[in-house]
GROMACS .gro file of C-alpha atoms in nm:
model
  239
    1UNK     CA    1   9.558   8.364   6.740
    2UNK     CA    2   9.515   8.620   7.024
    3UNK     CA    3   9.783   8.889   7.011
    4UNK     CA    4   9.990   8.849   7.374
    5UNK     CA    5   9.974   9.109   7.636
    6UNK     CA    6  10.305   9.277   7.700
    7UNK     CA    7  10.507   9.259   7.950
    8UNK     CA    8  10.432   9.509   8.253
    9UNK     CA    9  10.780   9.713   8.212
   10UNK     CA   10  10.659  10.040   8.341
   11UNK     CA   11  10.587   9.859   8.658
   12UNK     CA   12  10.935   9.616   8.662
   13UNK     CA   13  11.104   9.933   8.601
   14UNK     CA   14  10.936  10.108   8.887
   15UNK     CA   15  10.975   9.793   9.115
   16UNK     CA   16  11.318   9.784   9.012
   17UNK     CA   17  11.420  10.174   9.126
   18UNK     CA   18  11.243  10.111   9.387
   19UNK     CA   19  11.439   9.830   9.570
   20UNK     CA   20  11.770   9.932   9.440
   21UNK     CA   21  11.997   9.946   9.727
   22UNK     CA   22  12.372  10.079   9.793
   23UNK     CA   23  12.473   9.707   9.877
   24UNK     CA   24  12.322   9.566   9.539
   25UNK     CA   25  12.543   9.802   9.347
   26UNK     CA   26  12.874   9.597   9.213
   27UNK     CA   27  13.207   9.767   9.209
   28UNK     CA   28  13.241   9.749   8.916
   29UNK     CA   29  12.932   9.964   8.867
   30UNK     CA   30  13.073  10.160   9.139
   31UNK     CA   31  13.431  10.209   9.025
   32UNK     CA   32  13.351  10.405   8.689
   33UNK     CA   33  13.062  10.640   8.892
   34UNK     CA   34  13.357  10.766   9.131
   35UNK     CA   35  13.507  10.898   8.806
   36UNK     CA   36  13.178  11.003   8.619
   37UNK     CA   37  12.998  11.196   8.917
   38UNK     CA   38  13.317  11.419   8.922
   39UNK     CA   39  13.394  11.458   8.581
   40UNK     CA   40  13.026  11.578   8.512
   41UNK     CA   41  13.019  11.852   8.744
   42UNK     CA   42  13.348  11.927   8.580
   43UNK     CA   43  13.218  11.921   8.266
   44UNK     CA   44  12.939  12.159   8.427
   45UNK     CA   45  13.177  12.381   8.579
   46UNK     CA   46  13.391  12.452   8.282
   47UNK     CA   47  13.063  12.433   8.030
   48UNK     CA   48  12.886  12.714   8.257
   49UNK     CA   49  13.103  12.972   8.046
   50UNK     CA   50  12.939  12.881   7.739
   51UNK     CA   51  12.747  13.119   7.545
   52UNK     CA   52  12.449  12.853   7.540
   53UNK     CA   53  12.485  12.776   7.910
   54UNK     CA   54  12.471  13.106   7.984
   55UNK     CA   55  12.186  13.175   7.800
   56UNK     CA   56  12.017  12.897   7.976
   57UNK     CA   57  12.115  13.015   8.310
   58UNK     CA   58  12.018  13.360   8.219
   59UNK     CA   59  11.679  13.260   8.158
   60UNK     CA   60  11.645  13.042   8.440
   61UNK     CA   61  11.778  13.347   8.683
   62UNK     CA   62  11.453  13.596   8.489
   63UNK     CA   63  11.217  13.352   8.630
   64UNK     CA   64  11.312  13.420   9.051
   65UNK     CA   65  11.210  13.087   9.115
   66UNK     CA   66  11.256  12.980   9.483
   67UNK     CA   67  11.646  12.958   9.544
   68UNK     CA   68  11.636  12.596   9.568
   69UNK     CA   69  11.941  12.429   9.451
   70UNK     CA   70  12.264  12.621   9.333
   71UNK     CA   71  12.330  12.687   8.954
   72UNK     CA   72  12.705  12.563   8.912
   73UNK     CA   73  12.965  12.829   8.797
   74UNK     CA   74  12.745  13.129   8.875
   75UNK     CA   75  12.625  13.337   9.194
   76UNK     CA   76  12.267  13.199   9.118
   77UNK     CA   77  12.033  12.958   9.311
   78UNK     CA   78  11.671  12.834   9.152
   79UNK     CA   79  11.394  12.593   9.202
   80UNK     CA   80  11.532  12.212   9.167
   81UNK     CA   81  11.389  12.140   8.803
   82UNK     CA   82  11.546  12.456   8.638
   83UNK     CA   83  11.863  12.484   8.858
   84UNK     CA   84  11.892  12.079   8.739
   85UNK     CA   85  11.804  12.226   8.402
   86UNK     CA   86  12.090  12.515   8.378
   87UNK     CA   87  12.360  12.239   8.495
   88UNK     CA   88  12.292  11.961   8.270
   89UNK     CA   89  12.280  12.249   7.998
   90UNK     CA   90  12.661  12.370   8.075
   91UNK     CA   91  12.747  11.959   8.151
   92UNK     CA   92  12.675  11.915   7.810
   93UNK     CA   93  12.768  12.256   7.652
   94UNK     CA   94  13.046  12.113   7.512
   95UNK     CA   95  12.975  11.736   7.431
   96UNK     CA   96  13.296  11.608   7.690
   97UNK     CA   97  13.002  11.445   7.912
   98UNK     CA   98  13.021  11.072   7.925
   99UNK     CA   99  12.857  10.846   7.728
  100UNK     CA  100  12.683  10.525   7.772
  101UNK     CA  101  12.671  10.215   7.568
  102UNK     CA  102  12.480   9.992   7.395
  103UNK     CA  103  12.194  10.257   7.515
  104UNK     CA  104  12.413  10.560   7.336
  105UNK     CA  105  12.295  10.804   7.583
  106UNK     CA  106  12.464  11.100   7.783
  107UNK     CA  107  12.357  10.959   8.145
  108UNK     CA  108  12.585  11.142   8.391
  109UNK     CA  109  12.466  11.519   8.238
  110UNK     CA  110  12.145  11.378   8.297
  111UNK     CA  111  12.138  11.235   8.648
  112UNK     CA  112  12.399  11.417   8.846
  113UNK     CA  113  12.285  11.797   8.816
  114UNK     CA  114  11.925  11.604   8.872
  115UNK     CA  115  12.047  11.432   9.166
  116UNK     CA  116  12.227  11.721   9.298
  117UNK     CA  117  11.906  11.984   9.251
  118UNK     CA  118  11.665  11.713   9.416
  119UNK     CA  119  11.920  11.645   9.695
  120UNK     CA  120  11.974  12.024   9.763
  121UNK     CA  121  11.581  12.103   9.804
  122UNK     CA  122  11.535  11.762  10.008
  123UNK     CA  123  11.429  11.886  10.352
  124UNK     CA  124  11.553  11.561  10.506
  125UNK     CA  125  11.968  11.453  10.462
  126UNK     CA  126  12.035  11.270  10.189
  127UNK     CA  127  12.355  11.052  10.202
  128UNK     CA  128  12.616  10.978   9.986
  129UNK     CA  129  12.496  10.630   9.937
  130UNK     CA  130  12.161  10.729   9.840
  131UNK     CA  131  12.255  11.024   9.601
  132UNK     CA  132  12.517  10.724   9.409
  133UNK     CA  133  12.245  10.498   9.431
  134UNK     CA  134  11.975  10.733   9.285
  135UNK     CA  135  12.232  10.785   8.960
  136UNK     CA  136  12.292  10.450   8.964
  137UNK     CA  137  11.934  10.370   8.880
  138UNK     CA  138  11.908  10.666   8.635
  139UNK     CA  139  12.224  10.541   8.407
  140UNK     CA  140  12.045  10.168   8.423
  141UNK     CA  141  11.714  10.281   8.321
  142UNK     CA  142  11.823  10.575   8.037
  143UNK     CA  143  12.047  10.271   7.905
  144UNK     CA  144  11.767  10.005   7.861
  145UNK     CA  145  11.522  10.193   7.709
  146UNK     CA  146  11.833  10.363   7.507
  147UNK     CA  147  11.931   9.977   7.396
  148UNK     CA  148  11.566   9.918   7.339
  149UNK     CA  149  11.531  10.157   7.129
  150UNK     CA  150  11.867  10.136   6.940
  151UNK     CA  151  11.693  10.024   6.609
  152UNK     CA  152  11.863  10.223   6.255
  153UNK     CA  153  11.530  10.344   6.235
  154UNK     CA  154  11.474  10.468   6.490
  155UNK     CA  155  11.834  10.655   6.560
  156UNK     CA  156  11.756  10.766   6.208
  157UNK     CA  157  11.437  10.958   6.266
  158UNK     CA  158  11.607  11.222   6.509
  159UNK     CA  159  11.472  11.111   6.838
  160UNK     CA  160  11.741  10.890   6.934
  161UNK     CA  161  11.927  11.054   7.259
  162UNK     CA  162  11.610  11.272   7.387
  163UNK     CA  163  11.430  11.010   7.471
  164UNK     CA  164  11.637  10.762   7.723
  165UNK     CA  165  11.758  11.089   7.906
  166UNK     CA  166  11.409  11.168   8.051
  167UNK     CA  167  11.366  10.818   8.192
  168UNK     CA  168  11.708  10.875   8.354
  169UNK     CA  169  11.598  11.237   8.531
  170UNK     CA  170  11.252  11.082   8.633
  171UNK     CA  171  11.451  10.769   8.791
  172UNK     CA  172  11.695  10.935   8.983
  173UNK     CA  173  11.459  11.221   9.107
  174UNK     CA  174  11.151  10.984   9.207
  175UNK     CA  175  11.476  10.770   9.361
  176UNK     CA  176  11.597  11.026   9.561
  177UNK     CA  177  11.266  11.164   9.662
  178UNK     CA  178  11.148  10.837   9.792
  179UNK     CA  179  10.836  10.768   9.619
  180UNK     CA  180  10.653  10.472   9.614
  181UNK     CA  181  10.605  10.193   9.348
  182UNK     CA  182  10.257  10.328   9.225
  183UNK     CA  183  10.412  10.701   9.237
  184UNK     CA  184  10.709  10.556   8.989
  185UNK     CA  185  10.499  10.418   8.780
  186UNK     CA  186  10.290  10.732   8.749
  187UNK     CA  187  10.612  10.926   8.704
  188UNK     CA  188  10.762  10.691   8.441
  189UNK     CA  189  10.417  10.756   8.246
  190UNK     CA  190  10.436  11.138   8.300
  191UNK     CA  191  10.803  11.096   8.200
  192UNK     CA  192  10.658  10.864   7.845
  193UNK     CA  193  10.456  11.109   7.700
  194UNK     CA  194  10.723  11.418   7.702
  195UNK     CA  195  10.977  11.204   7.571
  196UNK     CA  196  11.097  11.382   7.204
  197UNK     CA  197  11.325  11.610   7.079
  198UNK     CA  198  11.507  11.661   6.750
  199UNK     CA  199  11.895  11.542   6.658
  200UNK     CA  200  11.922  11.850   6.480
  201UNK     CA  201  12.231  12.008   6.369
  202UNK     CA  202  12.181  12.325   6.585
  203UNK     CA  203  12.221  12.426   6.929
  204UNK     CA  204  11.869  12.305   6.991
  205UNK     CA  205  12.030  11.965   6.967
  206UNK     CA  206  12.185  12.061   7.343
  207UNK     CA  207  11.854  12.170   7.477
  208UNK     CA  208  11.705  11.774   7.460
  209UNK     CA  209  11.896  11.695   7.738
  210UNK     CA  210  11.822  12.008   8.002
  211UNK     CA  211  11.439  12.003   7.873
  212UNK     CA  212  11.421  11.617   7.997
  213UNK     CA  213  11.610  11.718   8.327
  214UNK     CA  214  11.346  11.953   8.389
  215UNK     CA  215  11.080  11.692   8.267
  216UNK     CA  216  11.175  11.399   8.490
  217UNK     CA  217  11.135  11.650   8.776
  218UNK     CA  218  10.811  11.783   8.688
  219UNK     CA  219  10.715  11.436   8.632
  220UNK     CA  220  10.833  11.336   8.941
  221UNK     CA  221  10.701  11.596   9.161
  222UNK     CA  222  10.314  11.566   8.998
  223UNK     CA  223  10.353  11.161   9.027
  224UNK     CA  224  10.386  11.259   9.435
  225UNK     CA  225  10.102  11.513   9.422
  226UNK     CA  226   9.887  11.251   9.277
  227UNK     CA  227   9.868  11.298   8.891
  228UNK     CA  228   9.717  11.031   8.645
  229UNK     CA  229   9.942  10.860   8.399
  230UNK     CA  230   9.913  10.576   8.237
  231UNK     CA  231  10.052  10.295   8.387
  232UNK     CA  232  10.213  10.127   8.082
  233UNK     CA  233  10.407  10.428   7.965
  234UNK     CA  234  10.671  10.253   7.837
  235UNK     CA  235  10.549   9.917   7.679
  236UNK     CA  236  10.217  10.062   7.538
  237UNK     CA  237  10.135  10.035   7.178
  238UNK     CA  238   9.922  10.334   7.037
  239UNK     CA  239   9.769  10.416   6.698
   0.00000   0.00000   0.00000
């Protein structure tokens, strides 16, 4: 009996960010993001005092990257992926960033300092509506590939919260920067194949999330320059 093909995700997924709009969003969706959006750049503000943000940040300012997008709680501005990197590092510095079920991932750390980066280097104005819708999209796709991947097994093996959070960055960036359906699902692959990082019991542990801010960036930025990835990312079986 032939084996059946999977479903196309990568490209529902991409379809789906996509033609998210502002009106499609329920309230209740919307009622808990008025608190969350806040509440993570809190988070950011009081976690940029951190020992471990501020090593982040201070590594992020030795690079001089273009002063992009503003580094929260500090003087500094940097390119959009590592300014986006240095806040979701001091969003998460001390674990009060919100949480999001069954998927089990930190969302907001993820997509608001992205969203905020990407919307501070966009050379056309981006609204309010678009910047809630972009997160929007981020927290539903980091939360079904979270849930999909919710096995015991697979929580067990250390990978568990690094992975969703990439998907989230790449969604709202790529959401927020406009690109197409066949740029999505280019970034989504881009996204796939950096998608790891350990559940160790060290401050590495708070580096997944940053390092997949900074991924779903890159990933978005080379999707719109025209980089190959596969287009089944996420449903492709390899051996």
């Amino acid at each position: 009996m032939k084996k059946a093909s999977p479903k196309p995700l990568t490209q529902m997924i991409a379809r789906y960010i996509k033609g998210l709009a502002y009106r499609d969003i329920p309230e209740r969706i919307l009622g808990p993001l008025r608190q969350s959006i806040p509440d993570t750049v809190g988070c950011g503000l009081v976690g940029s005092t951190s020992g471990f943000s501020r090593l982040v940040s201070g590594y992020v300012g030795d690079w001089h990257s273009d002063g992009e997008a503003v580094i929260w709680g500090t003087g500094m501005k940097a390119s959009a992926p590592f300014a986006a990197m240095a806040n979701c590092a001091s969003s998460h510095a001390w674990d009060y960033d919100d949480a999001v079920f069954p998927g089990t991932c930190h969302s907001g750390s993820v997509t608001v300092p992205t969203a905020f980066a990407v919307a501070e280097r966009s050379r056309s104005p981006v609204s309010g509506k678009e910047l809630v819708t972009a997160i929007t999209a981020g927290y539903e796709v980091s939360n079904l590939i979270g849930t999909a991947l919710g096995s015991k097994e697979f929580a067990s093996s250390g990978f568990y919260n690094s992975v969703p959070t990439i998907f989230g960055a790449v969604t709202t960036a790529g959401k927020l920067m406009r690109l197409t359906e066949d740029q999505l699902v280019r970034a989504l692959g881009l996204a796939a194949t950096q998608s790891a990082g350990l559940y160790s019991a060290t401050l590495a542990k708070r580096f997944n999330a940053p390092k997949a801010v900074m991924g779903g960036i890159f990933a978005a930025d080379l999707a719109r320059r025209g980089l190959e990835a596969p287009p089944d990312g996420v449903e492709a079986e390899y051996s």
